[in-house]
Amino acid sequence: MQYQEGMLRDGALQGKTIIITGGGTGLGKSMATYFLKLGANVVICSRRIEVLETTAKELTELTGGNILPIACDVRKTEQIENVLTQAIEKFGKVDGLVNNSAGNFISPTERLSYKAVDVVVDIVLRGTYYFTLALGKYWIENKIKGNVLNISTTYAWTGSGWVVPSAMAKAGVLAMTKSLAFEWADHGIRLNAIAPGPFPTKGAWDRLFPEELAKKFSFENRIPLQRVGDHQELTNLAAYLISDFSAYMTGEVITLDGGEVLAAGQFNFLKDVSEEQWDDIEEQIKNANRSSKKSE
Ligand code: HXC
Ligand code: NAP
């Protein structure tokens, strides 16, 4: 068995209908693919209907599953309600929501216009709480034990320069995940999140690691496990969290980043010390121990 392979058993999501925002591209498309393979009905939505339709056609041919593409800007509540209405009309009910849509780009914060901050925060934070609220009301009214998976980032809690609007918005999403996990547990509704490290996608790479930067900073050197993530690794975790196998888990945020977030460890700079240098260092420390014993 390899990490590039599907992990859950066939039919693990049979009978479930799951909405994936931003499901036409990148990680959203990969999750849609795996959920369909596991038997779910999948609704993908985002702004560009032509992208969604192309993805839907491709995934129908690949998996033979049921996929419904619907145009929706997650900042518009009437468009979110339309997605819900159409999903119920086609599939009878909705069981799960993956809040995966995002807007992001690197920039020194002082270069941003007010609108540039708004556009990122509105897609990531407002879009996520609008969609979650719409589904939550529907689930509570219809006594459905719904399940929400939010795609966050590790800098939601470490913070990060140069992506400040995204960091603020993703932090808000984490606060919502934990808060609602407690509040809606009475209704059997669960919320969890994944904080991914780098998983190559065109959307993220064009805006966060443009060629100029990619040449200078290699992931192999920065990530403790010395590679970027494989989409199947993330979709395996996502499928588990959106399935009933994770029924006892709520309010959790799982980091999947090859150890990238651990880089802050105070002594991690010692990574570059050679074996010979360690021989000298060990000797120096032992000498210091011996002389402090003598002077006692
Ligand atoms: C400074 C910028 C800018 C940049 C846009 N703006 N790009 N400012 N530097 N590089 C400003 C514009 O000038 C404008 O402000 C405002 O932002 C809105 O830009 P528009 O292009 O008009 O908006 P829109 O077409 O809606 O585009 C939204 C977007 C875009 C967020 C700016 O990037 C987008 O559509 N993104 C969707 C996909 C995406 O971002 N995927 C990456 C997700 S990866 P003014 O005032 O000039 O009008 C991720 C985590 C990755 O989230 C973590 C990696 C490890
Ligand atoms: P992506 O392919 O660019 O995905 C972003 C999606 O969001 C697109 O499909 C886009 O579709 C949609 N979107 C943007 N604005 C929207 C809006 N207003 N309404 C509805 N949908 C909108 O990038 P990705 O890398 O797969 O990112 C997916 C998720 O993973 C994001 O939440 C991101 O923050 C997170 N993430 C990614 C990485 C990584 O390394 N790739 C790391 C950490 C976290 P339209 O343009 O058609 O609207």
PDB file of N, CA and C and ligand atoms in Angstrom, residues 21-28 45-49 51-52 72-75 99-104 123 151-153 155 166 170 195-205 207 209, ligand 2:
ATOM      1  N   THR A  21     -17.332  23.448  -2.218  1.00  0.00           N
ATOM      2  CA  THR A  21     -17.152  24.764  -2.833  1.00  0.00           C
ATOM      3  C   THR A  21     -15.760  24.795  -3.470  1.00  0.00           C
ATOM      4  N   GLY A  22     -15.653  25.473  -4.598  1.00  0.00           N
ATOM      5  CA  GLY A  22     -14.370  25.479  -5.309  1.00  0.00           C
ATOM      6  C   GLY A  22     -14.008  24.093  -5.819  1.00  0.00           C
ATOM      7  N   GLY A  23     -15.032  23.285  -6.120  1.00  0.00           N
ATOM      8  CA  GLY A  23     -14.785  21.887  -6.509  1.00  0.00           C
ATOM      9  C   GLY A  23     -14.383  21.682  -7.958  1.00  0.00           C
ATOM     10  N   GLY A  24     -14.265  22.776  -8.719  1.00  0.00           N
ATOM     11  CA  GLY A  24     -13.921  22.623 -10.134  1.00  0.00           C
ATOM     12  C   GLY A  24     -12.431  22.529 -10.391  1.00  0.00           C
ATOM     13  N   THR A  25     -11.626  22.911  -9.410  1.00  0.00           N
ATOM     14  CA  THR A  25     -10.166  22.966  -9.624  1.00  0.00           C
ATOM     15  C   THR A  25      -9.424  22.427  -8.396  1.00  0.00           C
ATOM     16  N   GLY A  26      -8.125  22.227  -8.570  1.00  0.00           N
ATOM     17  CA  GLY A  26      -7.200  21.980  -7.453  1.00  0.00           C
ATOM     18  C   GLY A  26      -7.630  20.903  -6.477  1.00  0.00           C
ATOM     19  N   LEU A  27      -7.489  21.214  -5.199  1.00  0.00           N
ATOM     20  CA  LEU A  27      -7.799  20.238  -4.150  1.00  0.00           C
ATOM     21  C   LEU A  27      -9.292  19.906  -4.114  1.00  0.00           C
ATOM     22  N   GLY A  28     -10.130  20.889  -4.445  1.00  0.00           N
ATOM     23  CA  GLY A  28     -11.577  20.650  -4.470  1.00  0.00           C
ATOM     24  C   GLY A  28     -11.922  19.599  -5.513  1.00  0.00           C
ATOM     25  N   CYS A  45     -19.409  23.756  -6.747  1.00  0.00           N
ATOM     26  CA  CYS A  45     -19.863  25.109  -7.053  1.00  0.00           C
ATOM     27  C   CYS A  45     -18.720  26.112  -6.916  1.00  0.00           C
ATOM     28  N   SER A  46     -18.735  27.103  -7.788  1.00  0.00           N
ATOM     29  CA  SER A  46     -17.790  28.221  -7.714  1.00  0.00           C
ATOM     30  C   SER A  46     -18.248  29.249  -8.734  1.00  0.00           C
ATOM     31  N   ARG A  47     -17.434  30.295  -8.971  1.00  0.00           N
ATOM     32  CA  ARG A  47     -17.898  31.373  -9.843  1.00  0.00           C
ATOM     33  C   ARG A  47     -17.954  30.970 -11.320  1.00  0.00           C
ATOM     34  N   ARG A  48     -16.978  30.171 -11.778  1.00  0.00           N
ATOM     35  CA  ARG A  48     -16.832  29.931 -13.232  1.00  0.00           C
ATOM     36  C   ARG A  48     -17.552  28.645 -13.667  1.00  0.00           C
ATOM     37  N   ILE A  49     -18.756  28.802 -14.203  1.00  0.00           N
ATOM     38  CA  ILE A  49     -19.564  27.625 -14.567  1.00  0.00           C
ATOM     39  C   ILE A  49     -18.890  26.776 -15.646  1.00  0.00           C
ATOM     40  N   VAL A  51     -15.740  26.150 -16.057  1.00  0.00           N
ATOM     41  CA  VAL A  51     -14.723  25.300 -15.410  1.00  0.00           C
ATOM     42  C   VAL A  51     -15.411  24.130 -14.693  1.00  0.00           C
ATOM     43  N   LEU A  52     -16.504  24.449 -14.003  1.00  0.00           N
ATOM     44  CA  LEU A  52     -17.247  23.408 -13.271  1.00  0.00           C
ATOM     45  C   LEU A  52     -17.807  22.355 -14.223  1.00  0.00           C
ATOM     46  N   CYS A  72     -21.852  29.566  -8.386  1.00  0.00           N
ATOM     47  CA  CYS A  72     -22.160  30.209  -7.102  1.00  0.00           C
ATOM     48  C   CYS A  72     -20.957  30.995  -6.610  1.00  0.00           C
ATOM     49  N   ASP A  73     -21.183  32.266  -6.333  1.00  0.00           N
ATOM     50  CA  ASP A  73     -20.172  33.065  -5.647  1.00  0.00           C
ATOM     51  C   ASP A  73     -20.493  32.940  -4.161  1.00  0.00           C
ATOM     52  N   VAL A  74     -19.554  32.416  -3.384  1.00  0.00           N
ATOM     53  CA  VAL A  74     -19.856  32.124  -1.967  1.00  0.00           C
ATOM     54  C   VAL A  74     -20.093  33.395  -1.134  1.00  0.00           C
ATOM     55  N   ARG A  75     -19.899  34.557  -1.740  1.00  0.00           N
ATOM     56  CA  ARG A  75     -20.178  35.811  -1.022  1.00  0.00           C
ATOM     57  C   ARG A  75     -21.639  36.219  -1.190  1.00  0.00           C
ATOM     58  N   ASN A  99     -16.076  23.345   2.825  1.00  0.00           N
ATOM     59  CA  ASN A  99     -15.763  24.748   2.539  1.00  0.00           C
ATOM     60  C   ASN A  99     -14.316  24.825   2.082  1.00  0.00           C
ATOM     61  N   ASN A 100     -14.148  24.824   0.739  1.00  0.00           N
ATOM     62  CA  ASN A 100     -12.815  24.737   0.156  1.00  0.00           C
ATOM     63  C   ASN A 100     -12.470  25.970  -0.686  1.00  0.00           C
ATOM     64  N   SER A 101     -13.480  26.762  -1.074  1.00  0.00           N
ATOM     65  CA  SER A 101     -13.210  27.950  -1.908  1.00  0.00           C
ATOM     66  C   SER A 101     -12.286  28.904  -1.186  1.00  0.00           C
ATOM     67  N   ALA A 102     -11.413  29.547  -1.933  1.00  0.00           N
ATOM     68  CA  ALA A 102     -10.527  30.541  -1.316  1.00  0.00           C
ATOM     69  C   ALA A 102     -10.029  31.521  -2.356  1.00  0.00           C
ATOM     70  N   GLY A 103      -9.631  32.671  -1.876  1.00  0.00           N
ATOM     71  CA  GLY A 103      -8.908  33.652  -2.677  1.00  0.00           C
ATOM     72  C   GLY A 103      -7.682  34.031  -1.881  1.00  0.00           C
ATOM     73  N   ASN A 104      -6.550  34.172  -2.548  1.00  0.00           N
ATOM     74  CA  ASN A 104      -5.305  34.434  -1.817  1.00  0.00           C
ATOM     75  C   ASN A 104      -4.230  34.871  -2.796  1.00  0.00           C
ATOM     76  N   ILE A 123     -14.219  36.094   0.533  1.00  0.00           N
ATOM     77  CA  ILE A 123     -14.334  34.746  -0.043  1.00  0.00           C
ATOM     78  C   ILE A 123     -14.110  33.708   1.064  1.00  0.00           C
ATOM     79  N   ILE A 151     -11.425  23.667   4.854  1.00  0.00           N
ATOM     80  CA  ILE A 151     -10.029  23.580   4.439  1.00  0.00           C
ATOM     81  C   ILE A 151      -9.342  24.870   4.888  1.00  0.00           C
ATOM     82  N   SER A 152      -8.460  24.721   5.872  1.00  0.00           N
ATOM     83  CA  SER A 152      -7.819  25.886   6.478  1.00  0.00           C
ATOM     84  C   SER A 152      -6.361  25.975   6.023  1.00  0.00           C
ATOM     85  N   THR A 153      -5.508  26.535   6.848  1.00  0.00           N
ATOM     86  CA  THR A 153      -4.061  26.586   6.577  1.00  0.00           C
ATOM     87  C   THR A 153      -3.356  26.525   7.929  1.00  0.00           C
ATOM     88  N   TYR A 155      -1.033  28.532   8.881  1.00  0.00           N
ATOM     89  CA  TYR A 155      -0.793  29.890   9.399  1.00  0.00           C
ATOM     90  C   TYR A 155      -2.046  30.515  10.013  1.00  0.00           C
ATOM     91  N   SER A 166      -5.526  36.487   4.188  1.00  0.00           N
ATOM     92  CA  SER A 166      -5.845  35.057   4.223  1.00  0.00           C
ATOM     93  C   SER A 166      -5.660  34.513   5.637  1.00  0.00           C
ATOM     94  N   LYS A 170      -8.645  32.772   7.633  1.00  0.00           N
ATOM     95  CA  LYS A 170      -8.567  31.342   7.980  1.00  0.00           C
ATOM     96  C   LYS A 170      -8.611  31.167   9.505  1.00  0.00           C
ATOM     97  N   ALA A 195      -5.613  21.432   7.991  1.00  0.00           N
ATOM     98  CA  ALA A 195      -4.655  22.498   7.723  1.00  0.00           C
ATOM     99  C   ALA A 195      -3.545  21.902   6.848  1.00  0.00           C
ATOM    100  N   PRO A 196      -3.665  22.094   5.527  1.00  0.00           N
ATOM    101  CA  PRO A 196      -2.676  21.472   4.634  1.00  0.00           C
ATOM    102  C   PRO A 196      -1.390  22.290   4.543  1.00  0.00           C
ATOM    103  N   GLY A 197      -0.298  21.601   4.357  1.00  0.00           N
ATOM    104  CA  GLY A 197       0.950  22.256   3.935  1.00  0.00           C
ATOM    105  C   GLY A 197       0.877  22.421   2.428  1.00  0.00           C
ATOM    106  N   PRO A 198       2.020  22.511   1.746  1.00  0.00           N
ATOM    107  CA  PRO A 198       1.973  22.718   0.298  1.00  0.00           C
ATOM    108  C   PRO A 198       1.556  21.487  -0.506  1.00  0.00           C
ATOM    109  N   PHE A 199       0.449  21.638  -1.231  1.00  0.00           N
ATOM    110  CA  PHE A 199      -0.053  20.624  -2.164  1.00  0.00           C
ATOM    111  C   PHE A 199      -0.162  21.316  -3.517  1.00  0.00           C
ATOM    112  N   PRO A 200       0.724  21.032  -4.456  1.00  0.00           N
ATOM    113  CA  PRO A 200       0.732  21.792  -5.702  1.00  0.00           C
ATOM    114  C   PRO A 200      -0.621  21.844  -6.416  1.00  0.00           C
ATOM    115  N   THR A 201      -1.074  23.074  -6.677  1.00  0.00           N
ATOM    116  CA  THR A 201      -2.255  23.302  -7.515  1.00  0.00           C
ATOM    117  C   THR A 201      -1.941  24.550  -8.334  1.00  0.00           C
ATOM    118  N   LYS A 202      -2.567  24.683  -9.478  1.00  0.00           N
ATOM    119  CA  LYS A 202      -2.301  25.857 -10.315  1.00  0.00           C
ATOM    120  C   LYS A 202      -2.746  27.135  -9.600  1.00  0.00           C
ATOM    121  N   GLY A 203      -3.947  27.063  -8.981  1.00  0.00           N
ATOM    122  CA  GLY A 203      -4.502  28.244  -8.308  1.00  0.00           C
ATOM    123  C   GLY A 203      -3.561  28.795  -7.251  1.00  0.00           C
ATOM    124  N   ALA A 204      -3.033  27.917  -6.404  1.00  0.00           N
ATOM    125  CA  ALA A 204      -2.144  28.362  -5.325  1.00  0.00           C
ATOM    126  C   ALA A 204      -0.769  28.726  -5.864  1.00  0.00           C
ATOM    127  N   TRP A 205      -0.245  27.921  -6.755  1.00  0.00           N
ATOM    128  CA  TRP A 205       1.129  28.159  -7.222  1.00  0.00           C
ATOM    129  C   TRP A 205       1.248  29.460  -8.030  1.00  0.00           C
ATOM    130  N   ARG A 207      -0.364  32.133  -7.582  1.00  0.00           N
ATOM    131  CA  ARG A 207      -0.529  33.317  -6.740  1.00  0.00           C
ATOM    132  C   ARG A 207       0.399  33.363  -5.531  1.00  0.00           C
ATOM    133  N   PHE A 209       3.437  30.974  -5.199  1.00  0.00           N
ATOM    134  CA  PHE A 209       4.818  30.563  -5.501  1.00  0.00           C
ATOM    135  C   PHE A 209       5.123  30.817  -6.967  1.00  0.00           C
TER     136      PHE A 209
HETATM  137  P1  NAP B   2      -7.635  26.680  -6.257  1.00  0.00           P
HETATM  138  O1  NAP B   2      -7.605  25.568  -7.243  1.00  0.00           O
HETATM  139  O2  NAP B   2      -7.372  28.048  -6.728  1.00  0.00           O
HETATM  140  O3  NAP B   2      -9.043  26.619  -5.515  1.00  0.00           O
HETATM  141  C1  NAP B   2      -9.760  27.727  -5.075  1.00  0.00           C
HETATM  142  C2  NAP B   2     -11.187  27.605  -5.576  1.00  0.00           C
HETATM  143  O4  NAP B   2     -11.973  28.632  -4.986  1.00  0.00           O
HETATM  144  C3  NAP B   2     -11.334  27.743  -7.088  1.00  0.00           C
HETATM  145  O5  NAP B   2     -11.978  26.601  -7.606  1.00  0.00           O
HETATM  146  C4  NAP B   2     -12.208  28.980  -7.275  1.00  0.00           C
HETATM  147  O6  NAP B   2     -13.118  28.795  -8.362  1.00  0.00           O
HETATM  148  C5  NAP B   2     -12.925  29.045  -5.935  1.00  0.00           C
HETATM  149  N1  NAP B   2     -13.373  30.400  -5.604  1.00  0.00           N
HETATM  150  C6  NAP B   2     -12.631  31.525  -5.537  1.00  0.00           C
HETATM  151  N2  NAP B   2     -13.403  32.589  -5.256  1.00  0.00           N
HETATM  152  C7  NAP B   2     -14.662  32.111  -5.111  1.00  0.00           C
HETATM  153  C8  NAP B   2     -15.913  32.703  -4.822  1.00  0.00           C
HETATM  154  N3  NAP B   2     -16.026  34.018  -4.607  1.00  0.00           N
HETATM  155  N4  NAP B   2     -17.019  31.912  -4.762  1.00  0.00           N
HETATM  156  C9  NAP B   2     -16.926  30.573  -4.989  1.00  0.00           C
HETATM  157  N5  NAP B   2     -15.770  29.952  -5.249  1.00  0.00           N
HETATM  158  C10 NAP B   2     -14.648  30.716  -5.328  1.00  0.00           C
HETATM  159  O7  NAP B   2      -6.586  26.417  -5.089  1.00  0.00           O
HETATM  160  P2  NAP B   2      -6.341  25.158  -4.120  1.00  0.00           P
HETATM  161  O8  NAP B   2      -4.893  25.135  -3.848  1.00  0.00           O
HETATM  162  O9  NAP B   2      -6.996  23.944  -4.628  1.00  0.00           O
HETATM  163  O10 NAP B   2      -7.069  25.621  -2.787  1.00  0.00           O
HETATM  164  C11 NAP B   2      -8.160  24.912  -2.224  1.00  0.00           C
HETATM  165  C12 NAP B   2      -8.221  25.158  -0.728  1.00  0.00           C
HETATM  166  O11 NAP B   2      -7.074  24.631  -0.099  1.00  0.00           O
HETATM  167  C13 NAP B   2      -8.279  26.621  -0.334  1.00  0.00           C
HETATM  168  O12 NAP B   2      -9.160  26.793   0.761  1.00  0.00           O
HETATM  169  C14 NAP B   2      -6.882  26.922   0.097  1.00  0.00           C
HETATM  170  O13 NAP B   2      -6.816  27.985   1.016  1.00  0.00           O
HETATM  171  C15 NAP B   2      -6.501  25.601   0.750  1.00  0.00           C
HETATM  172  N6  NAP B   2      -5.069  25.362   0.866  1.00  0.00           N
HETATM  173  C16 NAP B   2      -4.349  25.015  -0.232  1.00  0.00           C
HETATM  174  C17 NAP B   2      -3.002  24.737  -0.080  1.00  0.00           C
HETATM  175  C18 NAP B   2      -2.169  24.286  -1.255  1.00  0.00           C
HETATM  176  O14 NAP B   2      -0.964  24.070  -1.074  1.00  0.00           O
HETATM  177  N7  NAP B   2      -2.728  24.112  -2.435  1.00  0.00           N
HETATM  178  C19 NAP B   2      -2.395  24.857   1.169  1.00  0.00           C
HETATM  179  C20 NAP B   2      -3.155  25.243   2.266  1.00  0.00           C
HETATM  180  C21 NAP B   2      -4.512  25.481   2.091  1.00  0.00           C
HETATM  181  P3  NAP B   2     -13.675  30.026  -9.240  1.00  0.00           P
HETATM  182  O15 NAP B   2     -12.521  30.834  -9.664  1.00  0.00           O
HETATM  183  O16 NAP B   2     -14.405  29.315 -10.362  1.00  0.00           O
HETATM  184  O17 NAP B   2     -14.633  30.763  -8.372  1.00  0.00           O
END
